[in-house]
């Protein structure tokens, strides 16, 4: 049976931190599905279409990487796609506490699901999408923090 991992997140926008986790996890799985979660209650900064397009552009050379969007519970998506592994990145102890409860609750809801954690590489520990958005809001340069291969400036009307 093929080993498929789901990497869920908001990717608002994708950062070098996300990219690094995905590329490092690639040898562990036959396929990685990057799943952009859509939350009606939470307004995103960048449009869903652009977030999806940018991730596709970053990984266009990789046949084993797929990008989808979803609403609802991640465990329901895993059931639907017959996925047994969730991939997550760990930056700090705060990430660990947050991820532990989600991972344990997911396991309770779907017992054959395993969450696989990769520790972030030290240079990306402080990096998150929120900081990238904050820099953009104030007109700063984010090129060191986002992957190559797409143009973040093409989203001319990011929501405040
Ligand atoms: P963020 O927390 O930056 O808003 P997401 O909600 O899109 O990102 O998170 C998706 C996954 O990516 C989570 O497992 C998160 O821990 C991981 N992740 C985000 N940024 C980094 C980073 N700099 N290094 C490692 N993992 C990261």
Short mmCIF file of C-alpha atoms in Angstrom, two decimals, residues 64-135:
data_model
loop_
_atom_site.label_atom_id
_atom_site.label_comp_id
_atom_site.label_asym_id
_atom_site.label_seq_id
_atom_site.Cartn_x
_atom_site.Cartn_y
_atom_site.Cartn_z
CA UNK A 64 4.64 13.14 -5.77
CA UNK A 65 3.23 16.43 -4.46
CA UNK A 66 -0.41 17.34 -4.90
CA UNK A 67 -2.32 20.42 -3.73
CA UNK A 68 -5.98 20.42 -2.72
CA UNK A 69 -8.34 22.57 -0.67
CA UNK A 70 -10.79 21.34 1.93
CA UNK A 71 -13.43 22.37 4.43
CA UNK A 72 -14.33 20.60 7.62
CA UNK A 73 -12.45 18.17 9.79
CA UNK A 74 -9.01 17.00 8.71
CA UNK A 75 -9.85 13.47 9.91
CA UNK A 76 -12.86 13.37 7.60
CA UNK A 77 -10.62 14.31 4.69
CA UNK A 78 -8.16 11.58 5.69
CA UNK A 79 -11.00 9.03 5.74
CA UNK A 80 -12.28 10.22 2.39
CA UNK A 81 -8.83 10.03 0.76
CA UNK A 82 -7.80 6.90 2.66
CA UNK A 83 -4.77 8.71 4.07
CA UNK A 84 -3.11 7.29 7.19
CA UNK A 85 -0.48 9.94 7.93
CA UNK A 86 -0.69 13.60 8.79
CA UNK A 87 2.54 15.56 8.46
CA UNK A 88 3.22 18.54 10.75
CA UNK A 89 6.19 20.76 11.50
CA UNK A 90 7.34 21.60 15.02
CA UNK A 91 9.05 24.92 15.72
CA UNK A 92 8.66 25.57 19.43
CA UNK A 93 7.30 24.03 22.63
CA UNK A 94 4.12 26.07 22.01
CA UNK A 95 3.75 24.25 18.67
CA UNK A 96 4.24 20.98 20.51
CA UNK A 97 1.47 21.66 23.05
CA UNK A 98 -0.91 22.75 20.30
CA UNK A 99 -0.07 19.82 18.05
CA UNK A 100 -0.22 17.27 20.85
CA UNK A 101 -3.88 17.90 21.62
CA UNK A 102 -4.88 18.02 17.95
CA UNK A 103 -2.87 14.89 17.16
CA UNK A 104 -4.31 12.99 20.11
CA UNK A 105 -7.88 14.07 19.33
CA UNK A 106 -7.43 13.10 15.68
CA UNK A 107 -6.14 9.70 16.78
CA UNK A 108 -9.22 9.27 19.00
CA UNK A 109 -11.47 10.03 16.04
CA UNK A 110 -9.54 7.88 13.57
CA UNK A 111 -7.51 5.23 15.33
CA UNK A 112 -5.29 4.13 12.44
CA UNK A 113 -4.17 7.69 11.72
CA UNK A 114 -0.62 8.68 12.74
CA UNK A 115 0.69 12.23 12.96
CA UNK A 116 4.32 12.47 11.89
CA UNK A 117 6.29 15.48 13.17
CA UNK A 118 9.46 16.91 11.73
CA UNK A 119 11.47 19.41 13.74
CA UNK A 120 12.06 22.64 11.92
CA UNK A 121 15.61 23.41 10.85
CA UNK A 122 17.04 26.12 13.15
CA UNK A 123 17.00 28.86 10.52
CA UNK A 124 13.23 28.57 10.13
CA UNK A 125 12.22 28.37 13.80
CA UNK A 126 11.12 32.00 13.92
CA UNK A 127 9.37 31.93 10.56
CA UNK A 128 5.61 31.79 10.22
CA UNK A 129 3.02 33.04 7.73
CA UNK A 130 1.77 35.64 10.18
CA UNK A 131 5.14 37.41 10.29
CA UNK A 132 5.36 37.29 6.49
CA UNK A 133 1.91 38.92 6.26
CA UNK A 134 2.94 41.57 8.76
CA UNK A 135 6.05 42.45 6.73
#
